[in-house]
PDB file of C-alpha atoms in Angstrom:
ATOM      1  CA  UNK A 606     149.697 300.128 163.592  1.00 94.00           C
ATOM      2  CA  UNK A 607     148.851 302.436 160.975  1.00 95.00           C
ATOM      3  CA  UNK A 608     150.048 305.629 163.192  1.00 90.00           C
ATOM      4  CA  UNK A 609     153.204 307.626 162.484  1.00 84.00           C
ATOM      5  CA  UNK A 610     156.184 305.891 164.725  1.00 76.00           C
ATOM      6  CA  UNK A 611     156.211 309.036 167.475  1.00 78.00           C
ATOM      7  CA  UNK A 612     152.457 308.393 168.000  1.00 81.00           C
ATOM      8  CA  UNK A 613     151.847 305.002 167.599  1.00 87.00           C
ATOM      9  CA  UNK A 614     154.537 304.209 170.210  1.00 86.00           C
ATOM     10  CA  UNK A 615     151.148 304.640 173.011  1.00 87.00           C
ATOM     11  CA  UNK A 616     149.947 302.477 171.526  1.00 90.00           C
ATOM     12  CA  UNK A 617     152.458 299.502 171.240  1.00 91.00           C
ATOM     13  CA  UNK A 618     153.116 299.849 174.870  1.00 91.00           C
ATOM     14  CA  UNK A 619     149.630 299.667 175.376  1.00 91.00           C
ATOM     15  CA  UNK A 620     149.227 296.835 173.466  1.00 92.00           C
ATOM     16  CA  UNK A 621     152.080 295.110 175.008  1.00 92.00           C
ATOM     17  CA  UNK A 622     150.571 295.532 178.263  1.00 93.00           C
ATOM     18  CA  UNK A 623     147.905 292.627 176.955  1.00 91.00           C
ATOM     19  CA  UNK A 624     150.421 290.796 175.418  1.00 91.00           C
ATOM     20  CA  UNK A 625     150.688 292.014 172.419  1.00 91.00           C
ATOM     21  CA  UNK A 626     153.154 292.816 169.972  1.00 89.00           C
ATOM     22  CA  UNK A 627     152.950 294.356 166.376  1.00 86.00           C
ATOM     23  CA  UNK A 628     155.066 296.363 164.004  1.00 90.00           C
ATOM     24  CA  UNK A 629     154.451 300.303 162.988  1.00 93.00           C
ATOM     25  CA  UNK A 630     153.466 300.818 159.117  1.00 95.00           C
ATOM     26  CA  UNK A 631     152.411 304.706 158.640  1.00 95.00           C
ATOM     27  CA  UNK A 632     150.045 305.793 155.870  1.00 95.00           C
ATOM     28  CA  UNK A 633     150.400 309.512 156.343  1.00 93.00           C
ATOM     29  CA  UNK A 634     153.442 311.621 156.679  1.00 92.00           C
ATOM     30  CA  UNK A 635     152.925 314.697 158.411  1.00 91.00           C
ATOM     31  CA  UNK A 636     154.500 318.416 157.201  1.00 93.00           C
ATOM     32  CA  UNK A 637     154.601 321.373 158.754  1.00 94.00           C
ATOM     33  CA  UNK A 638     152.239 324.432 157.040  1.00 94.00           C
ATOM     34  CA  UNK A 639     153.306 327.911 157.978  1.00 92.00           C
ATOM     35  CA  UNK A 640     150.126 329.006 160.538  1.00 86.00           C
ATOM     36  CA  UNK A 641     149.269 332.799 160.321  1.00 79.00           C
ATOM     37  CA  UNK A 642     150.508 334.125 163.234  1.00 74.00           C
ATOM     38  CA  UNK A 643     147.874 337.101 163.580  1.00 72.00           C
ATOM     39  CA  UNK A 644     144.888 335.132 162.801  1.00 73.00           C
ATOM     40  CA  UNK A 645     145.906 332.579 165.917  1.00 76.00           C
ATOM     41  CA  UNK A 646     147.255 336.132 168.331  1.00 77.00           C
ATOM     42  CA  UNK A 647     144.129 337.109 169.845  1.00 87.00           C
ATOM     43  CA  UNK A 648     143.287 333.609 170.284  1.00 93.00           C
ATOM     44  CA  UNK A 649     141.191 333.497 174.197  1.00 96.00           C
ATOM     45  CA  UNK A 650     141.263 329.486 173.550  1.00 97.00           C
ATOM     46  CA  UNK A 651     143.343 327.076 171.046  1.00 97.00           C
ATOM     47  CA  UNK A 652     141.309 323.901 170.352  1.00 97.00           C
ATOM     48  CA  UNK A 653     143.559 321.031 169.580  1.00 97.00           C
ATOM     49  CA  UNK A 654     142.184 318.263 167.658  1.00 95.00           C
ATOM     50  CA  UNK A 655     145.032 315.824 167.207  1.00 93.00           C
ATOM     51  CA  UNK A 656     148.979 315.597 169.196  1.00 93.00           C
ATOM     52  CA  UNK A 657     150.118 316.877 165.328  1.00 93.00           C
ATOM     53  CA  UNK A 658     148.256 319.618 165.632  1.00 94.00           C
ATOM     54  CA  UNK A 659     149.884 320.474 169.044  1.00 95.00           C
ATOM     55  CA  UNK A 660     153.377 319.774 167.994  1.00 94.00           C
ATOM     56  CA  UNK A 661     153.415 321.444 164.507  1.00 94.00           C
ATOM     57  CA  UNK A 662     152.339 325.273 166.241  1.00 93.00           C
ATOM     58  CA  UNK A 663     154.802 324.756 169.281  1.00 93.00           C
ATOM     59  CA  UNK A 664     157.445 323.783 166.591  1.00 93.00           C
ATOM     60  CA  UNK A 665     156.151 327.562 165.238  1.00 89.00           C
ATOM     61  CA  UNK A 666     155.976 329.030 168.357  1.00 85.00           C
ATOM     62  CA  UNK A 667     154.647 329.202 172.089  1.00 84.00           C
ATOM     63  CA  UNK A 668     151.763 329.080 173.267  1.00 89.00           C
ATOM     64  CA  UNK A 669     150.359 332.239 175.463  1.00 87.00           C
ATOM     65  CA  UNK A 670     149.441 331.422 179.375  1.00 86.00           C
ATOM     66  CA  UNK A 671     146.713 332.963 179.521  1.00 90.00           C
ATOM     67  CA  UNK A 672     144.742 331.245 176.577  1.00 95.00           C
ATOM     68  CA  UNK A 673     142.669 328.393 177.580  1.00 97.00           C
ATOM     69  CA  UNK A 674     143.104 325.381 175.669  1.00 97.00           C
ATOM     70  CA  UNK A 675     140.780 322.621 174.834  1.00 98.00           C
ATOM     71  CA  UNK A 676     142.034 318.704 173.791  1.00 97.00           C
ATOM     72  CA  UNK A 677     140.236 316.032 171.858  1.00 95.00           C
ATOM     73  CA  UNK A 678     140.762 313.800 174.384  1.00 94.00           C
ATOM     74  CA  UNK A 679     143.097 312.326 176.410  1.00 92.00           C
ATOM     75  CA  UNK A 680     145.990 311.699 173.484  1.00 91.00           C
ATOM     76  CA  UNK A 681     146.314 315.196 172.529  1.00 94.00           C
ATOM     77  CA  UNK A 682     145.703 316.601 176.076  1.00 96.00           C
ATOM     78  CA  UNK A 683     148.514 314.255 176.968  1.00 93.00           C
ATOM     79  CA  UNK A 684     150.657 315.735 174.422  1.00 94.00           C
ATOM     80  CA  UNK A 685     149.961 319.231 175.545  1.00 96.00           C
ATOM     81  CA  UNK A 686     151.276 318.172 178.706  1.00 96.00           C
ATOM     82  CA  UNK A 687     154.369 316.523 177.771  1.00 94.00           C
ATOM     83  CA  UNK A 688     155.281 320.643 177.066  1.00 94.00           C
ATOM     84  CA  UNK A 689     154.188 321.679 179.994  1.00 94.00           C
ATOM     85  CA  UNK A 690     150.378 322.778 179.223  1.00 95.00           C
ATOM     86  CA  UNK A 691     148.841 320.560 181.972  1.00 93.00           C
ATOM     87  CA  UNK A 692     145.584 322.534 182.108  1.00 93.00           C
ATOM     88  CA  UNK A 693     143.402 321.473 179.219  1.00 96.00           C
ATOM     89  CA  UNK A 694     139.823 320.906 179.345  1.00 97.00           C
ATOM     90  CA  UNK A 695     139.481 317.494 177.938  1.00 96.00           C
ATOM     91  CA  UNK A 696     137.067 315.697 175.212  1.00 95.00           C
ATOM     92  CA  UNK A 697     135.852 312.287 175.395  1.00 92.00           C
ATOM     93  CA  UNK A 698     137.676 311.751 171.740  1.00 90.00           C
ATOM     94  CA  UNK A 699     135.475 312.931 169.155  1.00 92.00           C
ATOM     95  CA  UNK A 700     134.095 316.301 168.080  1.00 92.00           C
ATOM     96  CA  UNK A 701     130.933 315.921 168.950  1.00 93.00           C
ATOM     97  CA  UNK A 702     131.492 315.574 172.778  1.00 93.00           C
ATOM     98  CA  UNK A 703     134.838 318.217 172.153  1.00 95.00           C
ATOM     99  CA  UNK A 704     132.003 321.084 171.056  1.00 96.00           C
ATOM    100  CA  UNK A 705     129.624 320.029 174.152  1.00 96.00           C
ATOM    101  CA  UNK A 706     132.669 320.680 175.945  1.00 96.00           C
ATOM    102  CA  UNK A 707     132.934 323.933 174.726  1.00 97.00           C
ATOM    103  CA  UNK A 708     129.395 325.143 174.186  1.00 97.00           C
ATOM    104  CA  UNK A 709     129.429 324.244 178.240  1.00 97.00           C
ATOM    105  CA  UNK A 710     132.509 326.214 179.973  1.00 97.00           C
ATOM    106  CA  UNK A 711     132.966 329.253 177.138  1.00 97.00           C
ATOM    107  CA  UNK A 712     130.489 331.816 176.184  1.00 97.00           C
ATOM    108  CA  UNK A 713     130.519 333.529 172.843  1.00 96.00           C
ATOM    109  CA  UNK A 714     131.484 336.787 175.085  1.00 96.00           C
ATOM    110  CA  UNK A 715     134.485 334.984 176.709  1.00 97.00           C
ATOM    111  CA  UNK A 716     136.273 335.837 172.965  1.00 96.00           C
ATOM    112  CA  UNK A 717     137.770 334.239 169.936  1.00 96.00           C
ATOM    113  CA  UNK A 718     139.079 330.403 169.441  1.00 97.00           C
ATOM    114  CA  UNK A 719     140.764 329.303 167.215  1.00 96.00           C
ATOM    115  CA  UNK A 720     140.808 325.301 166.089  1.00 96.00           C
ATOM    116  CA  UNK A 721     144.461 324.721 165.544  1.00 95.00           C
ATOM    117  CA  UNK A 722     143.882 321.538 162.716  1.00 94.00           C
ATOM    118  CA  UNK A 723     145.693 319.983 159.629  1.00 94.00           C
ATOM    119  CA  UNK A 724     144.571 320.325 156.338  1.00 93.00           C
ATOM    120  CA  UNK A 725     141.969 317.885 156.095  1.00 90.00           C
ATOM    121  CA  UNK A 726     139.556 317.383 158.963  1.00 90.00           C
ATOM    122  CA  UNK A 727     136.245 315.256 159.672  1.00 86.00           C
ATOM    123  CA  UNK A 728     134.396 318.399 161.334  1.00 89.00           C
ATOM    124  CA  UNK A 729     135.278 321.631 161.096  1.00 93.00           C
ATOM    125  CA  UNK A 730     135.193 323.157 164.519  1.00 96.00           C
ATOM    126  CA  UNK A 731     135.225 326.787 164.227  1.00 95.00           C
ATOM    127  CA  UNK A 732     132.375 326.953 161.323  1.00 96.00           C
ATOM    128  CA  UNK A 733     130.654 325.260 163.773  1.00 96.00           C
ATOM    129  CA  UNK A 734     130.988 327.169 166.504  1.00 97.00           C
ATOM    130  CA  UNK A 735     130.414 330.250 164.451  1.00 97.00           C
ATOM    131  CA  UNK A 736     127.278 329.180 163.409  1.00 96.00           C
ATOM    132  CA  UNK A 737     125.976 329.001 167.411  1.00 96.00           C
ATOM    133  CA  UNK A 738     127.301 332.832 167.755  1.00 97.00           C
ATOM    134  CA  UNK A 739     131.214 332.339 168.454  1.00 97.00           C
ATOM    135  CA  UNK A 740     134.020 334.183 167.240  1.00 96.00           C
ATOM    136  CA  UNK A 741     136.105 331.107 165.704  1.00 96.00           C
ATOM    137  CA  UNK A 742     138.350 331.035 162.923  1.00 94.00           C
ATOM    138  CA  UNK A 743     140.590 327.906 162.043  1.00 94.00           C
ATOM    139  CA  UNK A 744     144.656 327.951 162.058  1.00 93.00           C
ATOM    140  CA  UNK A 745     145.974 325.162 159.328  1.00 94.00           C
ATOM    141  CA  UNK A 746     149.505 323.932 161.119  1.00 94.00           C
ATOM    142  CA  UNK A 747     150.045 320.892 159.172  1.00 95.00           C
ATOM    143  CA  UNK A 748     149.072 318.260 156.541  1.00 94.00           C
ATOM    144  CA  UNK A 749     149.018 314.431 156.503  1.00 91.00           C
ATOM    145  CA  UNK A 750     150.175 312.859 152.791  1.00 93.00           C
ATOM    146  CA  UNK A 751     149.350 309.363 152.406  1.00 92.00           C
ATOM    147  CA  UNK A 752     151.763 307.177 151.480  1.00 93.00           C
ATOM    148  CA  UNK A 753     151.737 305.311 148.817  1.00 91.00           C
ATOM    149  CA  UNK A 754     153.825 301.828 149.446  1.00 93.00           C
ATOM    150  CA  UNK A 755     154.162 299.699 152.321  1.00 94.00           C
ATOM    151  CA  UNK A 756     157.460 297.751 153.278  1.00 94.00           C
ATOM    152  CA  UNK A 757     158.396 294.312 151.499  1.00 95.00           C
ATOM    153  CA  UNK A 758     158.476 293.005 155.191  1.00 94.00           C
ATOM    154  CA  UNK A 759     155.110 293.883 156.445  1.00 95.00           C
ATOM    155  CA  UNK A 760     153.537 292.420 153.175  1.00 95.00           C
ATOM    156  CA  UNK A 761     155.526 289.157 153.877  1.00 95.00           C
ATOM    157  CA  UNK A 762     153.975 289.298 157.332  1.00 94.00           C
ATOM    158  CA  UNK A 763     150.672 289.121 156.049  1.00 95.00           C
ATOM    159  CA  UNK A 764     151.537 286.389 153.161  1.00 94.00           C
ATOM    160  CA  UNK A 765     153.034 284.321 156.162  1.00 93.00           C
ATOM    161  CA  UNK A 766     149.718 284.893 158.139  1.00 91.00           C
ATOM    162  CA  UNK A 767     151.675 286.177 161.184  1.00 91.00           C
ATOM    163  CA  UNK A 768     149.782 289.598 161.584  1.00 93.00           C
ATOM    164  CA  UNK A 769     146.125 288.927 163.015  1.00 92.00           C
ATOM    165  CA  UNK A 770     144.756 292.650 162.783  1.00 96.00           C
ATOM    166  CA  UNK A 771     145.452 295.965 161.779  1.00 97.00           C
ATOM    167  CA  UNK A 772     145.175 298.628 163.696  1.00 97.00           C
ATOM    168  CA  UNK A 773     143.341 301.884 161.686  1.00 96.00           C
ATOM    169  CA  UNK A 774     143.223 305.520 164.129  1.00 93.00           C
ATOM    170  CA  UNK A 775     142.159 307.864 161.341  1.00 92.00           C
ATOM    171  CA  UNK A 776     140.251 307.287 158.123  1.00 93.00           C
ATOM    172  CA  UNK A 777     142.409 308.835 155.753  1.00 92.00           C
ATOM    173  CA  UNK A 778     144.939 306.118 156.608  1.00 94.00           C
ATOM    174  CA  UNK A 779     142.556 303.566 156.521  1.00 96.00           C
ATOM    175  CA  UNK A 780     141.938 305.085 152.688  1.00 95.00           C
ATOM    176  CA  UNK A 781     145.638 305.116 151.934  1.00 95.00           C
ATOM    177  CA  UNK A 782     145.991 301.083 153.181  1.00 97.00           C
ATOM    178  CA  UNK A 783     143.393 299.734 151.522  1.00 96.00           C
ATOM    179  CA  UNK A 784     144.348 301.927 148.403  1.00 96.00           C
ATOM    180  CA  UNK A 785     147.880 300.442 148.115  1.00 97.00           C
ATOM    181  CA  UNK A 786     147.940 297.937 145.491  1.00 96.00           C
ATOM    182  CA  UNK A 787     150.174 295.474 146.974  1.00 96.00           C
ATOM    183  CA  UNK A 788     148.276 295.498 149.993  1.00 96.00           C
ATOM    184  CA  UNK A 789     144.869 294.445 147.654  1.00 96.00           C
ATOM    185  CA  UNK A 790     147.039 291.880 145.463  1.00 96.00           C
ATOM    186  CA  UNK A 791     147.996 290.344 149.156  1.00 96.00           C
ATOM    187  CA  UNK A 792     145.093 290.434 151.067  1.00 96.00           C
ATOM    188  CA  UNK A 793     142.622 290.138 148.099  1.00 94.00           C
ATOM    189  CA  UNK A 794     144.278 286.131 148.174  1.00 92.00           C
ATOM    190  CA  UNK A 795     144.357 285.616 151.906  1.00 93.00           C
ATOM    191  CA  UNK A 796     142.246 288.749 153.733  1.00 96.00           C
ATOM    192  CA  UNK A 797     143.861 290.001 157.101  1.00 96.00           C
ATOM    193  CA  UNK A 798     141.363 288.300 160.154  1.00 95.00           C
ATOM    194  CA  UNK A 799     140.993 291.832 161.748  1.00 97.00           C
ATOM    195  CA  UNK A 800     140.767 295.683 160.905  1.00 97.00           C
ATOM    196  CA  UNK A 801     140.610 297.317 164.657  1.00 97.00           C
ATOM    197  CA  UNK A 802     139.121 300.746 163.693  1.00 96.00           C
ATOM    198  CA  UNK A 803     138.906 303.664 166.685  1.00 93.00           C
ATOM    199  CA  UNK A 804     135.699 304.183 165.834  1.00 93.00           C
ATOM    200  CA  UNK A 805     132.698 303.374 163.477  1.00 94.00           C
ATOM    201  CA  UNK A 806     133.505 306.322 160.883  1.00 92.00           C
ATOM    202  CA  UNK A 807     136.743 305.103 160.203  1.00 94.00           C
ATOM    203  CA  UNK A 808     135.783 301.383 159.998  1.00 96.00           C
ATOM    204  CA  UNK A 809     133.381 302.463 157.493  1.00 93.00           C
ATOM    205  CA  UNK A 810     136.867 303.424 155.296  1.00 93.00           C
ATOM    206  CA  UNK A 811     137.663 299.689 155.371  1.00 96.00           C
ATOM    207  CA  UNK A 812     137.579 297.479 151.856  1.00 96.00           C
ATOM    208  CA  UNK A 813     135.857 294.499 153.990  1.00 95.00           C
ATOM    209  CA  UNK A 814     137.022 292.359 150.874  1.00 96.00           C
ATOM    210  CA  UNK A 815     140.445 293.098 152.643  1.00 97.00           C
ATOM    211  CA  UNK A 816     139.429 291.884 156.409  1.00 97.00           C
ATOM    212  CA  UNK A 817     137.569 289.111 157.565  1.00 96.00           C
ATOM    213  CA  UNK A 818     136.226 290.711 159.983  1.00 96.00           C
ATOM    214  CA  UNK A 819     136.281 294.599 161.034  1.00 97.00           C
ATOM    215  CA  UNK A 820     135.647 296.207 164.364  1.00 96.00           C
ATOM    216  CA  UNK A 821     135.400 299.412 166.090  1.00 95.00           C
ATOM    217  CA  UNK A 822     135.775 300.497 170.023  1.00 94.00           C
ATOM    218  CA  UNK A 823     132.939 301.745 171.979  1.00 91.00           C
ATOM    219  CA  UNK A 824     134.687 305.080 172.547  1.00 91.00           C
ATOM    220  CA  UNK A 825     137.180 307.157 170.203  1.00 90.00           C
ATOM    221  CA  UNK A 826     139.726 306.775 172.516  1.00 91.00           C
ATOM    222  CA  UNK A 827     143.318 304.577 172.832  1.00 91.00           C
ATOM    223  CA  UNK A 828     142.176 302.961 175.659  1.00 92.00           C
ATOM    224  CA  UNK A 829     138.878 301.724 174.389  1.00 94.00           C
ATOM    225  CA  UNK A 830     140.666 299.887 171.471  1.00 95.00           C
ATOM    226  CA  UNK A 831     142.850 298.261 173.275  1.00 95.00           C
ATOM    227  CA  UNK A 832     140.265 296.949 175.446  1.00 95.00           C
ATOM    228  CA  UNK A 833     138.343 296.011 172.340  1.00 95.00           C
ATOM    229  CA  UNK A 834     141.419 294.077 170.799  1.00 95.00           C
ATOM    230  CA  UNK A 835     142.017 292.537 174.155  1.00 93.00           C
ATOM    231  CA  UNK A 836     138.128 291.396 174.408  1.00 93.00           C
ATOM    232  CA  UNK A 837     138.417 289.875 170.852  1.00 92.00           C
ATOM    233  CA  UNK A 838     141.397 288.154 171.428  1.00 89.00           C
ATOM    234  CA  UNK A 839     139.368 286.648 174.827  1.00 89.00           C
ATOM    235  CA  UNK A 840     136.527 285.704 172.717  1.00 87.00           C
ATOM    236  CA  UNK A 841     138.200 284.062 170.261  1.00 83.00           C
ATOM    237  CA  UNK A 842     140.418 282.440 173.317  1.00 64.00           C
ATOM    238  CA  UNK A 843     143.730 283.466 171.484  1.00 50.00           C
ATOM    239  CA  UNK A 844     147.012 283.274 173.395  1.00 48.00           C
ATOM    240  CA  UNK A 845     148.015 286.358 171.765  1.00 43.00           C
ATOM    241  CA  UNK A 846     151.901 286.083 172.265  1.00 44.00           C
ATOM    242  CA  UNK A 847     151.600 282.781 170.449  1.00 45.00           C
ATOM    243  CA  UNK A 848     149.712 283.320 167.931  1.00 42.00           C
ATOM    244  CA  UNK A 849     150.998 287.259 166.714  1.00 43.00           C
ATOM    245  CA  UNK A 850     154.549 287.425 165.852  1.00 44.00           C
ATOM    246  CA  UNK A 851     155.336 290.057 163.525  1.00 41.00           C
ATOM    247  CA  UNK A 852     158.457 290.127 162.180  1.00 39.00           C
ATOM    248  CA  UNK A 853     159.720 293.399 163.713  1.00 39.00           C
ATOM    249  CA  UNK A 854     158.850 296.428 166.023  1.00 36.00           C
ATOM    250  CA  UNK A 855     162.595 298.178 164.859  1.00 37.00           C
ATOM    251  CA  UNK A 856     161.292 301.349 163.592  1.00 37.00           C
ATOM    252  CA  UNK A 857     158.815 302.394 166.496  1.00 34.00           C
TER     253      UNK A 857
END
């Protein structure tokens, strides 16, 4: 799992709820960025695009209860919720179906959002919705840095053939892996069998020299990857807890 350790702990339970177990190897480290406070006060909605997003502005502040908010999907409406915002109207995963969402339950009348987002983004939401008549502006909260090294331990993994897939949620990471050159010296030799991409964006962020074979869920969403790993592992007619044994799941 390519996630940071807070976030990518949904998905190693979900994961080990098909039998599967795996180790967590970040490629971005998130920072706070200081968010200006008055652009984001007469906020009517907050559009969350990622559970970073959410955390880095409550780690700056509350959020007012009287401003709609909008998630993603079900990840970051989940992590609204874990603060006690259980009210969000929720995406399908991607923003494409976040600004049908939108376009469909706010008028450009109802007031100004603002797209709480880290530095770099795929789409930028409030340009977006300005351009269909909205009053939008975007708050920055946070950046992702990729790393630039992977553990001695997760390399040996692979070497030993132990790790069947990894498991990419964002592009940029996907970038950062297959830009690490110990992880091209390694798998260049003896490619990983699987990159399991959220969806077909970030697979196309894969080296394929890298993977045998790479793959993307139906949906952006945690549960449709782990449905797709689990039909994979089906097809191929794996016993995954025999065959994946990574050496250790310590630092989720």
């Amino acid at each position: 799992m390519t996630q940071s350790a807070p976030h990518a702990r949904g998905t190693v339970e979900a994961l080990a709820g098909i039998g599967v177990s795996g180790l967590v190897e970040p490629m971005l480290v998130t920072r706070d960025l200081p968010i200006d406070r008055d652009e984001a006060a007469d906020a009517a909605a907050l559009v969350f695009t990622s559970a970073n997003g959410v955390e880095a502005l409550l780690r700056q502040g509350q959020i007012s209860d009287n401003v709609r908010l909008y998630a993603v999907g079900p990840q970051t409406a989940a992590c609204l919720a874990q603060h006690g915002y259980r009210d969000a109207v929720v995406g399908e995963g991607d923003a494409d179906s976040l600004l049908r969402l939108i376009f469909s339950t706010w008028r450009p009348t109802d007031g100004k959002i603002v797209h709480v987002s880290g530095k770099h983004v795929k789409c930028d939401i409030a340009l977006e919705l300005r351009s269909w008549g909205y009053k939008a502006s975007r708050a920055t909260a946070y950046v992702a840095d990729q790393v630039e090294d992977v553990r001695e331990t997760t390399l040996d993994a692979f070497r030993s053939g132990s790790l069947l897939g990894v498991v990419f949620v964002s592009r940029r990471a996907a970038n950062a892996f297959c830009a690490i050159a110990e992880v091209q010296e390694v798998l260049g030799h003896k490619p990983c069998r699987f990159a399991f991409c959220l969806s077909e964006y970030i697979a196309g962020g894969i080296n394929e020299r890298l993977f045998s074979d790479i793959l993307w869920s139906v949906r952006p969403t945690r549960e449709a990857l782990v449905h797709r790993i689990e039909t994979c592992l089906a097809d191929l007619q794996l016993n995954a807890p025999q065959h994946i044994q990574p050496a250790t799941t310590e630092n989720v």
